[in-house]
PDB file of C-alpha atoms in Angstrom:
ATOM      1  CA  MET A   1     -31.574   8.951   4.318  1.00 45.00           C
ATOM      2  CA  ALA A   2     -28.345  10.986   4.841  1.00 51.00           C
ATOM      3  CA  TYR A   3     -26.427   7.686   5.095  1.00 51.00           C
ATOM      4  CA  GLU A   4     -27.658   6.526   1.690  1.00 51.00           C
ATOM      5  CA  GLU A   5     -26.565   9.788   0.074  1.00 49.00           C
ATOM      6  CA  ARG A   6     -23.125   9.556   1.313  1.00 46.00           C
ATOM      7  CA  ASN A   7     -22.863   6.024  -0.046  1.00 49.00           C
ATOM      8  CA  GLN A   8     -23.929   7.130  -3.553  1.00 45.00           C
ATOM      9  CA  GLU A   9     -21.037   9.790  -3.842  1.00 43.00           C
ATOM     10  CA  ALA A  10     -17.907   8.875  -5.839  1.00 45.00           C
ATOM     11  CA  PRO A  11     -15.535   7.015  -3.491  1.00 66.00           C
ATOM     12  CA  GLU A  12     -12.769   9.007  -2.138  1.00 85.00           C
ATOM     13  CA  PHE A  13     -10.242   6.270  -2.134  1.00 86.00           C
ATOM     14  CA  GLU A  14      -9.736   3.160  -4.482  1.00 90.00           C
ATOM     15  CA  GLU A  15      -8.885  -0.273  -3.209  1.00 91.00           C
ATOM     16  CA  ASN A  16      -6.858  -3.073  -4.533  1.00 93.00           C
ATOM     17  CA  VAL A  17      -6.722  -6.587  -3.102  1.00 94.00           C
ATOM     18  CA  VAL A  18      -3.015  -7.663  -3.271  1.00 93.00           C
ATOM     19  CA  PHE A  19      -3.754 -11.206  -2.117  1.00 94.00           C
ATOM     20  CA  VAL A  20      -6.027 -13.514  -0.396  1.00 95.00           C
ATOM     21  CA  ASN A  21      -4.764 -16.383   1.673  1.00 95.00           C
ATOM     22  CA  ARG A  22      -6.689 -19.507   2.695  1.00 95.00           C
ATOM     23  CA  CYS A  23      -5.948 -21.163   5.984  1.00 93.00           C
ATOM     24  CA  ALA A  24      -7.294 -24.564   6.988  1.00 93.00           C
ATOM     25  CA  LYS A  25      -7.889 -25.953  10.524  1.00 92.00           C
ATOM     26  CA  VAL A  26      -8.505 -29.563  10.927  1.00 94.00           C
ATOM     27  CA  VAL A  27     -11.276 -30.357  13.294  1.00 92.00           C
ATOM     28  CA  LYS A  28     -13.416 -33.337  14.316  1.00 91.00           C
ATOM     29  CA  GLY A  29     -15.843 -32.884  11.379  1.00 90.00           C
ATOM     30  CA  GLY A  30     -13.359 -32.113   8.665  1.00 93.00           C
ATOM     31  CA  ARG A  31     -11.524 -28.775   7.661  1.00 93.00           C
ATOM     32  CA  ARG A  32     -12.464 -25.176   8.668  1.00 93.00           C
ATOM     33  CA  PHE A  33     -11.305 -22.640   6.369  1.00 94.00           C
ATOM     34  CA  SER A  34     -10.503 -19.100   7.142  1.00 96.00           C
ATOM     35  CA  PHE A  35      -9.269 -16.274   4.981  1.00 96.00           C
ATOM     36  CA  SER A  36      -6.809 -13.314   5.271  1.00 96.00           C
ATOM     37  CA  ALA A  37      -6.591 -10.461   2.797  1.00 96.00           C
ATOM     38  CA  VAL A  38      -4.080  -7.824   2.091  1.00 95.00           C
ATOM     39  CA  VAL A  39      -5.667  -4.681   0.922  1.00 95.00           C
ATOM     40  CA  VAL A  40      -4.052  -1.379  -0.375  1.00 95.00           C
ATOM     41  CA  VAL A  41      -6.090   1.721  -0.475  1.00 95.00           C
ATOM     42  CA  GLY A  42      -5.235   5.146  -2.112  1.00 93.00           C
ATOM     43  CA  ASN A  43      -6.548   8.337  -3.557  1.00 92.00           C
ATOM     44  CA  ARG A  44      -3.964   8.425  -6.441  1.00 90.00           C
ATOM     45  CA  ASN A  45      -2.857  11.753  -5.155  1.00 90.00           C
ATOM     46  CA  GLY A  46      -0.297  11.026  -2.432  1.00 89.00           C
ATOM     47  CA  ARG A  47      -2.087   9.268   0.190  1.00 92.00           C
ATOM     48  CA  VAL A  48      -2.001   5.459   0.493  1.00 94.00           C
ATOM     49  CA  GLY A  49      -2.539   2.858   3.201  1.00 94.00           C
ATOM     50  CA  LEU A  50      -2.226  -0.981   3.926  1.00 95.00           C
ATOM     51  CA  GLY A  51      -4.726  -3.153   5.643  1.00 95.00           C
ATOM     52  CA  PHE A  52      -4.783  -6.845   6.654  1.00 95.00           C
ATOM     53  CA  GLY A  53      -8.064  -8.391   7.410  1.00 95.00           C
ATOM     54  CA  LYS A  54      -8.816 -11.843   8.632  1.00 95.00           C
ATOM     55  CA  ALA A  55     -12.333 -13.715   8.633  1.00 95.00           C
ATOM     56  CA  ASN A  56     -14.163 -16.979   7.932  1.00 95.00           C
ATOM     57  CA  GLU A  57     -15.290 -15.453   4.507  1.00 95.00           C
ATOM     58  CA  VAL A  58     -13.370 -13.784   1.838  1.00 95.00           C
ATOM     59  CA  SER A  59     -15.786 -10.753   1.478  1.00 95.00           C
ATOM     60  CA  GLU A  60     -15.542 -10.197   5.132  1.00 96.00           C
ATOM     61  CA  ALA A  61     -11.748 -10.299   5.197  1.00 95.00           C
ATOM     62  CA  ILE A  62     -11.595  -7.963   2.292  1.00 95.00           C
ATOM     63  CA  ARG A  63     -13.896  -5.522   3.981  1.00 95.00           C
ATOM     64  CA  LYS A  64     -11.873  -5.706   7.229  1.00 95.00           C
ATOM     65  CA  GLY A  65      -8.684  -5.017   5.330  1.00 95.00           C
ATOM     66  CA  THR A  66     -10.216  -2.046   3.556  1.00 94.00           C
ATOM     67  CA  ASP A  67     -11.215  -0.559   6.957  1.00 94.00           C
ATOM     68  CA  ALA A  68      -7.877  -1.112   8.411  1.00 94.00           C
ATOM     69  CA  ALA A  69      -6.206   0.421   5.421  1.00 94.00           C
ATOM     70  CA  LYS A  70      -8.295   3.553   5.556  1.00 93.00           C
ATOM     71  CA  ARG A  71      -7.311   3.957   9.337  1.00 93.00           C
ATOM     72  CA  ARG A  72      -3.625   3.701   8.416  1.00 91.00           C
ATOM     73  CA  LEU A  73      -3.198   6.237   5.538  1.00 92.00           C
ATOM     74  CA  VAL A  74       0.152   7.905   5.027  1.00 91.00           C
ATOM     75  CA  ASP A  75       1.082  10.920   3.054  1.00 91.00           C
ATOM     76  CA  ILE A  76       3.644  10.426   0.081  1.00 91.00           C
ATOM     77  CA  VAL A  77       5.891  13.173  -1.388  1.00 89.00           C
ATOM     78  CA  ILE A  78       5.435  13.203  -5.081  1.00 90.00           C
ATOM     79  CA  THR A  79       7.287  15.646  -7.512  1.00 88.00           C
ATOM     80  CA  ASN A  80       6.328  15.635 -11.230  1.00 89.00           C
ATOM     81  CA  LYS A  81       4.504  12.299 -10.955  1.00 90.00           C
ATOM     82  CA  THR A  82       7.623  10.480  -9.671  1.00 91.00           C
ATOM     83  CA  ILE A  83       9.612  10.414  -6.287  1.00 92.00           C
ATOM     84  CA  PRO A  84      12.134  13.117  -5.404  1.00 91.00           C
ATOM     85  CA  HIS A  85      15.199  10.753  -4.899  1.00 91.00           C
ATOM     86  CA  GLU A  86      16.312   7.056  -4.627  1.00 93.00           C
ATOM     87  CA  VAL A  87      15.058   5.359  -1.556  1.00 94.00           C
ATOM     88  CA  THR A  88      15.120   1.820   0.013  1.00 95.00           C
ATOM     89  CA  GLY A  89      12.655   0.261   2.306  1.00 94.00           C
ATOM     90  CA  GLN A  90      12.583  -3.018   4.460  1.00 94.00           C
ATOM     91  CA  CYS A  91      10.280  -5.128   6.304  1.00 92.00           C
ATOM     92  CA  ASP A  92      11.622  -8.319   7.779  1.00 88.00           C
ATOM     93  CA  GLY A  93      13.144 -10.133   4.731  1.00 90.00           C
ATOM     94  CA  GLY A  94      11.442  -7.994   2.047  1.00 90.00           C
ATOM     95  CA  ARG A  95      13.719  -5.147   0.713  1.00 93.00           C
ATOM     96  CA  VAL A  96      12.512  -2.802  -2.001  1.00 94.00           C
ATOM     97  CA  LEU A  97      14.634  -0.241  -4.113  1.00 95.00           C
ATOM     98  CA  LEU A  98      12.846   2.631  -5.639  1.00 94.00           C
ATOM     99  CA  LYS A  99      14.249   5.101  -8.256  1.00 95.00           C
ATOM    100  CA  PRO A 100      12.751   8.121  -9.899  1.00 93.00           C
ATOM    101  CA  ALA A 101      12.176   7.792 -13.509  1.00 92.00           C
ATOM    102  CA  CYS A 102      11.782  10.458 -16.348  1.00 91.00           C
ATOM    103  CA  GLU A 103       8.453  11.353 -18.010  1.00 91.00           C
ATOM    104  CA  GLY A 104       6.990   8.452 -20.039  1.00 90.00           C
ATOM    105  CA  THR A 105       8.613   5.730 -18.344  1.00 91.00           C
ATOM    106  CA  GLY A 106       5.533   4.236 -16.513  1.00 92.00           C
ATOM    107  CA  VAL A 107       5.556   2.275 -13.320  1.00 92.00           C
ATOM    108  CA  ILE A 108       8.176  -0.521 -13.651  1.00 93.00           C
ATOM    109  CA  ALA A 109       7.475  -2.525 -10.492  1.00 91.00           C
ATOM    110  CA  GLY A 110       5.763  -5.903  -9.987  1.00 86.00           C
ATOM    111  CA  GLY A 111       3.380  -7.721  -7.727  1.00 81.00           C
ATOM    112  CA  GLY A 112       2.260  -5.795  -4.435  1.00 87.00           C
ATOM    113  CA  MET A 113       4.713  -2.903  -5.232  1.00 93.00           C
ATOM    114  CA  ARG A 114       2.824  -1.909  -8.332  1.00 92.00           C
ATOM    115  CA  ALA A 115      -0.631  -1.744  -6.461  1.00 92.00           C
ATOM    116  CA  VAL A 116       0.983   0.496  -3.709  1.00 93.00           C
ATOM    117  CA  LEU A 117       2.654   2.932  -6.371  1.00 93.00           C
ATOM    118  CA  GLU A 118      -0.298   3.171  -8.515  1.00 93.00           C
ATOM    119  CA  LEU A 119      -2.691   3.871  -5.775  1.00 93.00           C
ATOM    120  CA  ALA A 120      -0.192   6.558  -4.358  1.00 92.00           C
ATOM    121  CA  GLY A 121      -0.479   8.299  -7.605  1.00 92.00           C
ATOM    122  CA  ILE A 122       3.138   7.782  -8.721  1.00 92.00           C
ATOM    123  CA  HIS A 123       3.317   7.485 -12.613  1.00 93.00           C
ATOM    124  CA  ASN A 124       6.976   7.170 -13.524  1.00 93.00           C
ATOM    125  CA  ILE A 125       9.218   4.940 -11.185  1.00 94.00           C
ATOM    126  CA  LEU A 126      11.548   2.032 -11.300  1.00 94.00           C
ATOM    127  CA  GLY A 127      11.215  -0.546  -8.526  1.00 94.00           C
ATOM    128  CA  LYS A 128      13.243  -3.609  -7.628  1.00 94.00           C
ATOM    129  CA  SER A 129      12.047  -6.147  -4.828  1.00 92.00           C
ATOM    130  CA  GLN A 130      15.100  -7.776  -3.285  1.00 91.00           C
ATOM    131  CA  GLY A 131      15.093 -10.684  -0.583  1.00 89.00           C
ATOM    132  CA  SER A 132      11.880 -12.131   0.420  1.00 89.00           C
ATOM    133  CA  LYS A 133       9.091 -12.512  -2.063  1.00 89.00           C
ATOM    134  CA  ASN A 134       6.338 -12.637   0.685  1.00 91.00           C
ATOM    135  CA  ARG A 135       3.710 -10.192  -0.884  1.00 92.00           C
ATOM    136  CA  LEU A 136       2.863  -8.704   2.540  1.00 93.00           C
ATOM    137  CA  ASN A 137       6.421  -8.038   3.424  1.00 94.00           C
ATOM    138  CA  VAL A 138       6.983  -6.437  -0.114  1.00 94.00           C
ATOM    139  CA  VAL A 139       3.981  -4.234   0.345  1.00 94.00           C
ATOM    140  CA  LYS A 140       5.013  -3.100   3.928  1.00 94.00           C
ATOM    141  CA  ALA A 141       8.642  -2.519   2.680  1.00 95.00           C
ATOM    142  CA  THR A 142       7.306  -0.225  -0.296  1.00 94.00           C
ATOM    143  CA  LEU A 143       5.387   1.772   2.130  1.00 94.00           C
ATOM    144  CA  ASN A 144       8.261   2.041   4.442  1.00 94.00           C
ATOM    145  CA  ALA A 145      10.501   3.330   1.489  1.00 94.00           C
ATOM    146  CA  LEU A 146       7.708   5.745   0.465  1.00 93.00           C
ATOM    147  CA  SER A 147       7.392   7.120   4.043  1.00 92.00           C
ATOM    148  CA  LYS A 148      11.224   7.969   4.006  1.00 92.00           C
ATOM    149  CA  LEU A 149      10.792  10.459   1.015  1.00 90.00           C
ATOM    150  CA  ARG A 150      11.523  14.075   1.677  1.00 87.00           C
ATOM    151  CA  THR A 151      11.429  17.242  -0.482  1.00 85.00           C
ATOM    152  CA  ALA A 152      14.449  19.131  -1.440  1.00 81.00           C
ATOM    153  CA  GLU A 153      13.400  21.967   0.808  1.00 85.00           C
ATOM    154  CA  GLU A 154      13.029  19.769   3.897  1.00 84.00           C
ATOM    155  CA  ILE A 155      16.601  18.340   3.224  1.00 84.00           C
ATOM    156  CA  LYS A 156      18.039  21.960   2.918  1.00 85.00           C
ATOM    157  CA  SER A 157      16.272  23.132   6.157  1.00 88.00           C
ATOM    158  CA  GLN A 158      17.502  20.165   7.880  1.00 85.00           C
ATOM    159  CA  ARG A 159      21.243  20.594   6.702  1.00 86.00           C
ATOM    160  CA  SER A 160      21.145  24.473   7.523  1.00 86.00           C
ATOM    161  CA  ALA A 161      19.859  23.492  11.137  1.00 84.00           C
ATOM    162  CA  ASN A 162      22.750  21.119  11.729  1.00 79.00           C
ATOM    163  CA  ALA A 163      25.481  23.420  10.362  1.00 70.00           C
TER     164      ALA A 163
END
């Protein structure tokens, strides 16, 4: 009974399926299909994660990706609904440039980048995807860039420690 009550609560995290890939294996009787899904999970308040799930059915691949994303959540630094400074991120061939934007700009980014930024809770940002257009690498590069963000206080304390 306690398990049912937990499932009826409002979900803590929202999920967004970035893409589902179908793969075919040719066997004696024909083709066997399997699926992989890239899922982004976030609470729209500075926590976001990425998961990659594989299975023989789409729904199972999405479920596995969601579980993996919830295990790999990272905290993001957000100031005034945007990021504190310009940052770049990279994963394999995918490169991403993120710039803070003023109030009212909105999320100007495309594809997988938009899913990550919206679920992280960032409302005003400019994003540019450079290099590879592989959606998995773009999402990973976006998370890499967001993990590099630091507050002004962290930068000041680090500079005073080095001086």
